[in-house]
Amino acid sequence: MAYSRGNSHSDILSGFGQGLPLDQEDLVDENTILVQRTLRSGQSIRYNGNVVVLGDVNPGAEISAAGNVIVMGALRGVVHAGAGGDEKAVVLAFKLQPTQLRISNHITRPPDNETPDADHPEMARIRDGVVTIEVFQTGLNDRAGVGK
Amino acid sequence: MGEVFVITSGKGGVGKTTTTANIGTGLASAGKKVVLVDADIGLRNLDVVLGLENRIVFDIVDVTSGNCRLRQALIKDKRLEGLHLLPAAQTKDKTAVSPDQMRTLCTELKKEFDYVVIDCPAGIEQGFRNAIAGADKAIVVTTPEVSAVRDADRIIGLLEAAELRDPKLIINRIRPKMVRQGDMMSIEDIIDILAVDLIGVIPEDEMIVITTNRGEPVVLDQHSRSGQAYRNINRRILGEEVPMMSMEEDGFFKKLRKIIGLN
């Protein structure tokens, strides 16, 4: 049930371009809401589309989105991307430390013994049927960012 | 058929959740089948104290509203085979569950478990009403402070009105040195006011803070005094006669003897 972080890291760092290229056009579409605050314990967002948070998501807070979830801050609560069954949905955060991370019908949690101190943006998505965490990379030729 | 205990106090911060976690863990390590129910909807903590927060998928509100089956919401403890947790919902409030639903839930749980231990929220409003609805017995937690004892007295009255007679008392966070100096209410002072049976006294202990933050109940720690106190309470719940722990702190020579292994 625990997701792996270390492996996918080295995958990405050693074999650049080996992973599926992330089509950034897919990340953003019309149906997106912007949450301009920090979500605290007990607060929840449910949305039938993408969710972008300008703030943190604290432990005890919940985001459930039919599409992708992007947190411009620390993600420490429970997050569910692709809640309607979209296996392509991703979760992206500046600090990805969720209590529990769900994509589509996959439910994962961080390994019990590991307290990673993510100091760079990371992205979670389903690859080969498992949720993997990787360093968020905008691509070598195009560093324009997500919302171009 | 199991027994349903509710751990309550009236006042907040006296150690209901810590006590629930330690009684549940202790009974499970004695080989009993135990389920802990967090009735503090909206301010759940029991999952954190047990280190099970990241395993929650369904909660008590999902069960009572029929979103999932009871079995799906029960979380198995990561250390003890017989210990289970039914977590509270965090994004709802106390009105999401009714006393009738709690009674039905407790009846269901009693069929499968030897002990059902309910962590009651602070206060005397609906959360409290829900928590006590399905209980057979009550354990009241207080600290040696006038305000906590006053609230415990009010709670005992409300429990009696709800036909929960003879609650047991736990006095938490007692500091023997302050009691000796006359700066803190003594066990006798508290019993004098509340007039209920004492089932245990827990000394103030830094290990509580450490173990709570780590998500490992102190009852599993063989060296701490508070862990010993909780183990004694569990043995009393299981029907053993256990003398009250001496509140004297270990003196220098006793400590020395412990260190060199002459216990």
Tab-separated table of C-alpha atoms in Angstrom:
chain	number	residue	atom	x	y	z
A	1	MET	CA	0.000	0.000	0.000
A	2	ALA	CA	2.914	2.358	0.704
A	3	TYR	CA	4.165	4.244	-2.290
A	4	SER	CA	7.789	4.313	-3.246
A	5	ARG	CA	9.721	7.474	-3.498
A	6	GLY	CA	13.391	6.479	-3.775
A	7	ASN	CA	13.128	4.312	-6.867
A	8	SER	CA	11.252	6.680	-9.030
A	9	HIS	CA	13.646	9.444	-7.999
A	10	SER	CA	16.629	7.621	-9.331
A	11	ASP	CA	14.668	6.564	-12.394
A	12	ILE	CA	14.040	10.112	-13.288
A	13	LEU	CA	17.467	11.408	-12.386
A	14	SER	CA	19.445	8.714	-14.142
A	15	GLY	CA	17.365	8.080	-17.199
A	16	PHE	CA	16.119	11.358	-18.356
A	17	GLY	CA	13.399	11.141	-20.941
A	18	GLN	CA	12.788	7.489	-20.287
A	19	GLY	CA	9.586	8.166	-18.424
A	20	LEU	CA	6.383	8.988	-20.161
A	21	PRO	CA	6.551	12.570	-21.280
A	22	LEU	CA	4.043	14.575	-19.331
A	23	ASP	CA	1.834	16.428	-21.706
A	24	GLN	CA	1.356	19.671	-19.899
A	25	GLU	CA	-1.595	20.632	-22.023
A	26	ASP	CA	-3.444	17.874	-20.220
A	27	LEU	CA	-2.713	19.311	-16.800
A	28	VAL	CA	-4.878	22.361	-17.197
A	29	ASP	CA	-8.224	22.695	-18.838
A	30	GLU	CA	-11.277	24.859	-18.449
A	31	ASN	CA	-12.696	23.146	-15.441
A	32	THR	CA	-10.358	24.326	-12.692
A	33	ILE	CA	-10.905	26.096	-9.421
A	34	LEU	CA	-8.388	28.207	-7.584
A	35	VAL	CA	-8.364	27.987	-3.787
A	36	GLN	CA	-6.557	31.046	-2.476
A	37	ARG	CA	-6.070	30.011	1.135
A	38	THR	CA	-4.561	27.352	3.331
A	39	LEU	CA	-6.831	24.382	3.990
A	40	ARG	CA	-6.813	23.575	7.688
A	41	SER	CA	-7.828	20.425	9.557
A	42	GLY	CA	-11.485	19.597	8.977
A	43	GLN	CA	-11.811	21.682	5.819
A	44	SER	CA	-12.428	19.913	2.562
A	45	ILE	CA	-12.695	20.711	-1.116
A	46	ARG	CA	-14.647	18.506	-3.485
A	47	TYR	CA	-14.651	19.508	-7.117
A	48	ASN	CA	-15.581	17.952	-10.402
A	49	GLY	CA	-12.429	19.163	-12.162
A	50	ASN	CA	-8.911	20.321	-11.318
A	51	VAL	CA	-8.050	21.986	-8.028
A	52	VAL	CA	-5.213	24.439	-7.539
A	53	VAL	CA	-4.421	25.572	-4.005
A	54	LEU	CA	-2.402	28.714	-3.342
A	55	GLY	CA	-1.448	27.755	0.178
A	56	ASP	CA	-0.866	24.648	2.255
A	57	VAL	CA	-3.086	21.640	2.860
A	58	ASN	CA	-2.683	20.721	6.519
A	59	PRO	CA	-3.101	17.275	8.141
A	60	GLY	CA	-6.812	16.553	8.593
A	61	ALA	CA	-7.790	18.565	5.502
A	62	GLU	CA	-9.079	16.815	2.380
A	63	ILE	CA	-9.093	17.528	-1.316
A	64	SER	CA	-11.069	15.382	-3.675
A	65	ALA	CA	-10.972	16.270	-7.365
A	66	ALA	CA	-12.162	14.536	-10.500
A	67	GLY	CA	-9.054	15.909	-12.230
A	68	ASN	CA	-5.577	16.934	-11.099
A	69	VAL	CA	-4.586	18.529	-7.812
A	70	ILE	CA	-1.845	21.129	-7.648
A	71	VAL	CA	-0.755	22.586	-4.327
A	72	MET	CA	1.485	25.653	-4.372
A	73	GLY	CA	2.660	24.945	-0.857
A	74	ALA	CA	2.978	21.986	1.484
A	75	LEU	CA	0.536	19.130	0.963
A	76	ARG	CA	0.211	17.304	4.301
A	77	GLY	CA	-3.453	16.234	4.302
A	78	VAL	CA	-5.425	13.651	2.363
A	79	VAL	CA	-5.633	14.157	-1.371
A	80	HIS	CA	-7.639	12.310	-3.993
A	81	ALA	CA	-7.023	13.088	-7.673
A	82	GLY	CA	-9.010	11.458	-10.426
A	83	ALA	CA	-11.795	10.752	-7.969
A	84	GLY	CA	-14.139	9.874	-10.811
A	85	GLY	CA	-11.816	7.116	-11.995
A	86	ASP	CA	-9.319	9.067	-14.115
A	87	GLU	CA	-6.075	7.056	-13.984
A	88	LYS	CA	-4.161	9.845	-15.717
A	89	ALA	CA	-4.765	12.365	-12.933
A	90	VAL	CA	-1.698	13.683	-11.114
A	91	VAL	CA	-0.983	15.308	-7.771
A	92	LEU	CA	1.653	17.986	-7.735
A	93	ALA	CA	2.913	19.917	-4.717
A	94	PHE	CA	5.865	22.073	-3.716
A	95	LYS	CA	6.203	19.873	-0.632
A	96	LEU	CA	4.549	16.523	-1.159
A	97	GLN	CA	4.065	14.982	2.295
A	98	PRO	CA	0.459	13.733	2.243
A	99	THR	CA	-1.135	11.738	5.042
A	100	GLN	CA	-2.686	9.644	2.328
A	101	LEU	CA	-2.543	9.949	-1.427
A	102	ARG	CA	-5.246	8.588	-3.690
A	103	ILE	CA	-5.355	8.587	-7.454
A	104	SER	CA	-8.409	7.085	-9.122
A	105	ASN	CA	-9.021	3.889	-7.131
A	106	HIS	CA	-5.434	3.542	-5.839
A	107	ILE	CA	-4.955	4.368	-2.169
A	108	THR	CA	-1.417	4.859	-0.852
A	109	ARG	CA	0.281	6.249	2.191
A	110	PRO	CA	3.897	7.163	2.941
A	111	PRO	CA	6.105	4.318	4.233
A	112	ASP	CA	5.984	4.130	8.046
A	113	ASN	CA	9.682	4.563	8.661
A	114	GLU	CA	10.396	7.293	6.172
A	115	THR	CA	10.049	11.006	6.804
A	116	PRO	CA	11.262	12.502	3.568
A	117	ASP	CA	11.993	16.172	3.630
A	118	ALA	CA	10.950	17.090	0.144
A	119	ASP	CA	12.540	20.426	-0.633
A	120	HIS	CA	11.586	20.417	-4.282
A	121	PRO	CA	8.288	20.123	-6.135
A	122	GLU	CA	7.206	16.530	-6.605
A	123	MET	CA	4.499	14.878	-8.602
A	124	ALA	CA	2.561	11.700	-8.014
A	125	ARG	CA	0.947	9.742	-10.804
A	126	ILE	CA	0.136	6.197	-11.779
A	127	ARG	CA	2.853	4.444	-13.755
A	128	ASP	CA	2.536	0.781	-14.640
A	129	GLY	CA	-0.363	0.425	-12.272
A	130	VAL	CA	1.382	1.831	-9.183
A	131	VAL	CA	1.433	5.286	-7.682
A	132	THR	CA	4.927	6.722	-7.991
A	133	ILE	CA	6.411	9.966	-6.796
A	134	GLU	CA	8.876	11.763	-8.983
A	135	VAL	CA	10.691	15.060	-9.038
A	136	PHE	CA	8.575	17.503	-10.920
A	137	GLN	CA	10.437	18.318	-14.100
A	138	THR	CA	9.061	20.722	-16.628
A	139	GLY	CA	11.208	19.328	-19.394
A	140	LEU	CA	14.667	20.369	-20.575
A	141	ASN	CA	13.712	22.412	-23.610
A	142	ASP	CA	10.654	23.950	-22.165
A	143	ARG	CA	10.828	25.308	-18.638
A	144	ALA	CA	7.864	27.518	-19.093
A	145	GLY	CA	5.943	25.906	-16.270
A	146	VAL	CA	2.574	24.342	-15.878
A	147	GLY	CA	0.215	27.147	-16.657
A	148	LYS	CA	1.678	28.433	-19.913
B	1	MET	CA	-21.214	-10.570	24.094
B	2	GLY	CA	-18.744	-7.772	24.737
B	3	GLU	CA	-18.870	-4.764	26.990
B	4	VAL	CA	-19.039	-1.115	25.963
B	5	PHE	CA	-17.025	1.401	27.973
B	6	VAL	CA	-17.215	5.135	27.455
B	7	ILE	CA	-14.255	7.274	28.563
B	8	THR	CA	-15.524	10.723	29.465
B	9	SER	CA	-14.588	13.770	31.551
B	10	GLY	CA	-16.562	16.889	30.768
B	11	LYS	CA	-13.478	19.067	30.740
B	12	GLY	CA	-11.097	18.962	27.804
B	13	GLY	CA	-7.416	18.153	27.970
B	14	VAL	CA	-7.537	15.856	30.999
B	15	GLY	CA	-6.478	12.764	29.047
B	16	LYS	CA	-9.568	11.019	27.651
B	17	THR	CA	-7.956	10.150	24.342
B	18	THR	CA	-4.671	9.069	25.926
B	19	THR	CA	-6.605	6.925	28.386
B	20	THR	CA	-8.748	5.384	25.634
B	21	ALA	CA	-5.662	4.516	23.587
B	22	ASN	CA	-3.867	2.997	26.566
B	23	ILE	CA	-6.801	1.003	27.896
B	24	GLY	CA	-7.540	-0.337	24.414
B	25	THR	CA	-3.919	-1.190	23.691
B	26	GLY	CA	-3.481	-2.764	27.108
B	27	LEU	CA	-6.582	-4.960	26.824
B	28	ALA	CA	-5.566	-6.029	23.330
B	29	SER	CA	-2.065	-6.946	24.481
B	30	ALA	CA	-3.739	-9.111	27.127
B	31	GLY	CA	-5.231	-11.078	24.228
B	32	LYS	CA	-8.697	-9.502	24.116
B	33	LYS	CA	-10.477	-8.419	20.960
B	34	VAL	CA	-10.874	-4.676	21.296
B	35	VAL	CA	-12.324	-1.902	19.165
B	36	LEU	CA	-11.748	1.761	19.945
B	37	VAL	CA	-14.423	4.154	18.727
B	38	ASP	CA	-13.577	7.819	18.277
B	39	ALA	CA	-16.795	9.721	18.976
B	40	ASP	CA	-15.113	13.131	18.754
B	41	ILE	CA	-16.427	13.946	15.284
B	42	GLY	CA	-14.816	17.063	13.851
B	43	LEU	CA	-11.875	17.039	16.278
B	44	ARG	CA	-10.603	13.523	15.932
B	45	ASN	CA	-7.323	12.627	17.655
B	46	LEU	CA	-7.431	8.975	18.587
B	47	ASP	CA	-6.113	7.921	15.174
B	48	VAL	CA	-3.118	10.230	15.605
B	49	VAL	CA	-2.350	8.977	19.124
B	50	LEU	CA	-2.412	5.404	17.802
B	51	GLY	CA	-0.329	6.304	14.758
B	52	LEU	CA	-3.056	5.160	12.360
B	53	GLU	CA	-4.037	8.467	10.766
B	54	ASN	CA	-2.702	7.608	7.321
B	55	ARG	CA	-4.772	4.422	7.100
B	56	ILE	CA	-8.178	6.070	7.334
B	57	VAL	CA	-10.417	5.609	4.323
B	58	PHE	CA	-13.911	5.382	5.823
B	59	ASP	CA	-15.107	6.707	9.178
B	60	ILE	CA	-17.921	6.425	11.699
B	61	VAL	CA	-20.194	8.765	9.731
B	62	ASP	CA	-19.720	6.647	6.595
B	63	VAL	CA	-20.858	3.656	8.651
B	64	THR	CA	-23.896	5.250	10.305
B	65	SER	CA	-25.057	6.846	7.060
B	66	GLY	CA	-24.667	3.594	5.147
B	67	ASN	CA	-21.832	4.736	2.838
B	68	CYS	CA	-19.797	1.675	3.709
B	69	ARG	CA	-20.023	-1.506	5.708
B	70	LEU	CA	-18.770	-1.515	9.292
B	71	ARG	CA	-15.978	-3.926	8.425
B	72	GLN	CA	-14.612	-1.567	5.775
B	73	ALA	CA	-14.215	1.294	8.231
B	74	LEU	CA	-12.430	-0.676	10.958
B	75	ILE	CA	-8.671	-0.120	10.927
B	76	LYS	CA	-6.415	-2.869	12.248
B	77	ASP	CA	-3.682	-1.690	14.575
B	78	LYS	CA	-0.152	-2.010	13.212
B	79	ARG	CA	1.254	-3.585	16.390
B	80	LEU	CA	-1.472	-5.624	18.062
B	81	GLU	CA	-3.525	-8.329	16.400
B	82	GLY	CA	-6.721	-7.853	18.428
B	83	LEU	CA	-6.887	-4.050	18.322
B	84	HIS	CA	-9.121	-2.122	15.922
B	85	LEU	CA	-10.076	1.516	15.482
B	86	LEU	CA	-13.280	3.038	14.168
B	87	PRO	CA	-12.143	6.590	13.373
B	88	ALA	CA	-14.264	9.737	13.653
B	89	ALA	CA	-14.988	11.944	10.669
B	90	GLN	CA	-12.985	15.140	10.549
B	91	THR	CA	-14.907	17.172	8.003
B	92	LYS	CA	-18.331	16.701	9.639
B	93	ASP	CA	-19.721	17.751	13.013
B	94	LYS	CA	-21.383	16.123	16.023
B	95	THR	CA	-24.872	16.278	14.500
B	96	ALA	CA	-23.799	13.842	11.737
B	97	VAL	CA	-24.539	10.957	14.135
B	98	SER	CA	-27.559	10.404	16.369
B	99	PRO	CA	-27.733	8.600	19.740
B	100	ASP	CA	-29.942	5.943	18.131
B	101	GLN	CA	-27.357	5.261	15.449
B	102	MET	CA	-24.668	4.975	18.126
B	103	ARG	CA	-26.770	2.458	20.040
B	104	THR	CA	-27.182	0.333	16.910
B	105	LEU	CA	-23.463	0.609	16.167
B	106	CYS	CA	-22.478	-0.460	19.683
B	107	THR	CA	-24.818	-3.449	19.515
B	108	GLU	CA	-23.139	-4.507	16.263
B	109	LEU	CA	-19.625	-4.066	17.668
B	110	LYS	CA	-20.450	-5.922	20.887
B	111	LYS	CA	-21.223	-9.046	18.898
B	112	GLU	CA	-17.693	-9.209	17.521
B	113	PHE	CA	-15.466	-7.689	20.181
B	114	ASP	CA	-14.776	-8.384	23.850
B	115	TYR	CA	-14.390	-4.696	24.608
B	116	VAL	CA	-15.701	-1.601	22.841
B	117	VAL	CA	-14.019	1.538	24.189
B	118	ILE	CA	-15.535	4.882	23.181
B	119	ASP	CA	-13.513	8.097	23.305
B	120	CYS	CA	-16.031	10.794	24.282
B	121	PRO	CA	-15.577	14.417	23.189
B	122	ALA	CA	-15.268	17.192	25.790
B	123	GLY	CA	-18.470	18.983	26.736
B	124	ILE	CA	-21.974	17.882	27.640
B	125	GLU	CA	-23.746	18.534	24.335
B	126	GLN	CA	-24.677	16.216	21.504
B	127	GLY	CA	-21.206	14.695	21.169
B	128	PHE	CA	-21.419	13.533	24.772
B	129	ARG	CA	-25.002	12.311	24.303
B	130	ASN	CA	-23.916	10.275	21.282
B	131	ALA	CA	-20.881	8.810	23.011
B	132	ILE	CA	-22.773	7.560	26.070
B	133	ALA	CA	-25.855	6.347	24.180
B	134	GLY	CA	-24.624	2.816	23.569
B	135	ALA	CA	-22.392	2.434	26.625
B	136	ASP	CA	-22.785	-0.175	29.375
B	137	LYS	CA	-20.206	1.319	31.710
B	138	ALA	CA	-18.489	4.666	32.107
B	139	ILE	CA	-14.989	5.625	33.127
B	140	VAL	CA	-14.588	9.248	34.194
B	141	VAL	CA	-11.170	10.854	33.847
B	142	THR	CA	-10.203	13.868	35.913
B	143	THR	CA	-7.062	15.725	36.911
B	144	PRO	CA	-6.353	17.097	40.403
B	145	GLU	CA	-7.654	20.544	39.550
B	146	VAL	CA	-10.751	22.157	40.993
B	147	SER	CA	-12.199	22.888	37.553
B	148	ALA	CA	-11.675	19.342	36.245
B	149	VAL	CA	-13.178	17.812	39.393
B	150	ARG	CA	-16.164	20.168	39.172
B	151	ASP	CA	-16.792	19.077	35.563
B	152	ALA	CA	-16.315	15.407	36.486
B	153	ASP	CA	-18.996	15.845	39.163
B	154	ARG	CA	-21.387	17.322	36.613
B	155	ILE	CA	-20.633	14.439	34.219
B	156	ILE	CA	-21.262	11.803	36.895
B	157	GLY	CA	-24.647	13.416	37.512
B	158	LEU	CA	-25.475	13.336	33.808
B	159	LEU	CA	-24.341	9.712	33.550
B	160	GLU	CA	-26.612	8.742	36.405
B	161	ALA	CA	-29.499	10.545	34.740
B	162	ALA	CA	-28.773	8.457	31.632
B	163	GLU	CA	-28.942	5.241	33.708
B	164	LEU	CA	-25.151	4.706	33.616
B	165	ARG	CA	-24.614	3.962	37.282
B	166	ASP	CA	-21.400	3.440	39.258
B	167	PRO	CA	-18.880	5.039	36.942
B	168	LYS	CA	-15.228	4.306	37.653
B	169	LEU	CA	-12.777	7.133	38.235
B	170	ILE	CA	-9.272	7.677	36.848
B	171	ILE	CA	-7.210	10.473	38.374
B	172	ASN	CA	-4.687	11.590	35.796
B	173	ARG	CA	-1.515	13.705	35.932
B	174	ILE	CA	-1.057	13.622	39.661
B	175	ARG	CA	2.215	15.031	41.035
B	176	PRO	CA	3.017	13.373	44.364
B	177	LYS	CA	5.488	16.026	45.395
B	178	MET	CA	2.947	18.825	44.985
B	179	VAL	CA	0.338	16.782	46.855
B	180	ARG	CA	2.791	16.305	49.759
B	181	GLN	CA	3.453	20.024	49.855
B	182	GLY	CA	-0.292	20.653	49.936
B	183	ASP	CA	-0.246	22.476	46.613
B	184	MET	CA	-2.335	19.900	44.747
B	185	MET	CA	-5.587	18.112	45.550
B	186	SER	CA	-4.888	14.642	46.865
B	187	ILE	CA	-6.583	11.416	45.798
B	188	GLU	CA	-8.580	11.465	49.038
B	189	ASP	CA	-9.778	15.044	48.440
B	190	ILE	CA	-11.078	14.091	44.999
B	191	ILE	CA	-12.770	10.856	46.136
B	192	ASP	CA	-14.319	12.837	48.972
B	193	ILE	CA	-16.085	15.114	46.501
B	194	LEU	CA	-16.960	12.647	43.744
B	195	ALA	CA	-17.764	9.567	45.870
B	196	VAL	CA	-17.201	7.023	43.109
B	197	ASP	CA	-14.930	3.984	42.841
B	198	LEU	CA	-11.337	4.708	41.925
B	199	ILE	CA	-9.947	2.422	39.231
B	200	GLY	CA	-6.541	4.012	38.827
B	201	VAL	CA	-4.187	6.929	39.351
B	202	ILE	CA	-1.764	8.026	36.635
B	203	PRO	CA	1.269	10.060	37.677
B	204	GLU	CA	2.365	13.044	35.612
B	205	ASP	CA	4.967	11.675	33.208
B	206	GLU	CA	6.971	13.119	30.322
B	207	MET	CA	6.777	9.747	28.609
B	208	ILE	CA	3.087	10.445	27.861
B	209	VAL	CA	4.044	13.390	25.662
B	210	ILE	CA	6.821	11.424	23.970
B	211	THR	CA	4.752	8.306	23.269
B	212	THR	CA	1.677	10.289	22.203
B	213	ASN	CA	3.696	12.224	19.640
B	214	ARG	CA	5.204	8.999	18.366
B	215	GLY	CA	1.835	7.292	18.038
B	216	GLU	CA	2.799	4.440	20.394
B	217	PRO	CA	0.711	4.203	23.571
B	218	VAL	CA	2.750	4.411	26.804
B	219	VAL	CA	1.172	1.199	28.132
B	220	LEU	CA	3.581	-0.707	25.863
B	221	ASP	CA	6.573	0.999	27.518
B	222	GLN	CA	7.764	-1.313	30.289
B	223	HIS	CA	9.876	1.262	32.104
B	224	SER	CA	7.634	4.280	32.646
B	225	ARG	CA	5.489	4.781	35.739
B	226	SER	CA	2.515	5.970	33.715
B	227	GLY	CA	2.719	2.830	31.584
B	228	GLN	CA	2.693	0.725	34.749
B	229	ALA	CA	-0.297	2.682	36.062
B	230	TYR	CA	-2.236	1.989	32.855
B	231	ARG	CA	-1.305	-1.698	32.985
B	232	ASN	CA	-2.706	-1.817	36.526
B	233	ILE	CA	-5.965	-0.230	35.356
B	234	ASN	CA	-6.273	-2.815	32.594
B	235	ARG	CA	-5.769	-5.660	35.037
B	236	ARG	CA	-8.502	-4.178	37.245
B	237	ILE	CA	-10.852	-3.978	34.246
B	238	LEU	CA	-10.097	-7.646	33.595
B	239	GLY	CA	-11.181	-8.391	37.157
B	240	GLU	CA	-7.874	-8.732	39.007
B	241	GLU	CA	-7.281	-7.196	42.402
B	242	VAL	CA	-4.278	-4.918	42.020
B	243	PRO	CA	-3.104	-2.666	44.850
B	244	MET	CA	-2.830	1.026	44.066
B	245	MET	CA	0.632	2.029	42.942
B	246	SER	CA	2.657	3.902	45.516
B	247	MET	CA	2.828	7.539	44.563
B	248	GLU	CA	6.272	7.954	46.115
B	249	GLU	CA	8.837	8.787	43.501
B	250	ASP	CA	11.845	6.537	43.454
B	251	GLY	CA	14.468	7.756	45.851
B	252	PHE	CA	18.140	7.933	45.067
B	253	PHE	CA	18.962	4.478	46.422
B	254	LYS	CA	16.036	2.819	44.709
B	255	LYS	CA	17.071	4.389	41.418
B	256	LEU	CA	20.652	3.227	41.993
B	257	ARG	CA	19.475	-0.295	42.730
B	258	LYS	CA	17.404	-0.254	39.524
B	259	ILE	CA	20.411	0.843	37.519
B	260	ILE	CA	22.640	-1.923	38.850
B	261	GLY	CA	19.793	-4.381	38.430
B	262	LEU	CA	18.940	-5.194	42.053
B	263	ASN	CA	15.271	-4.546	41.754
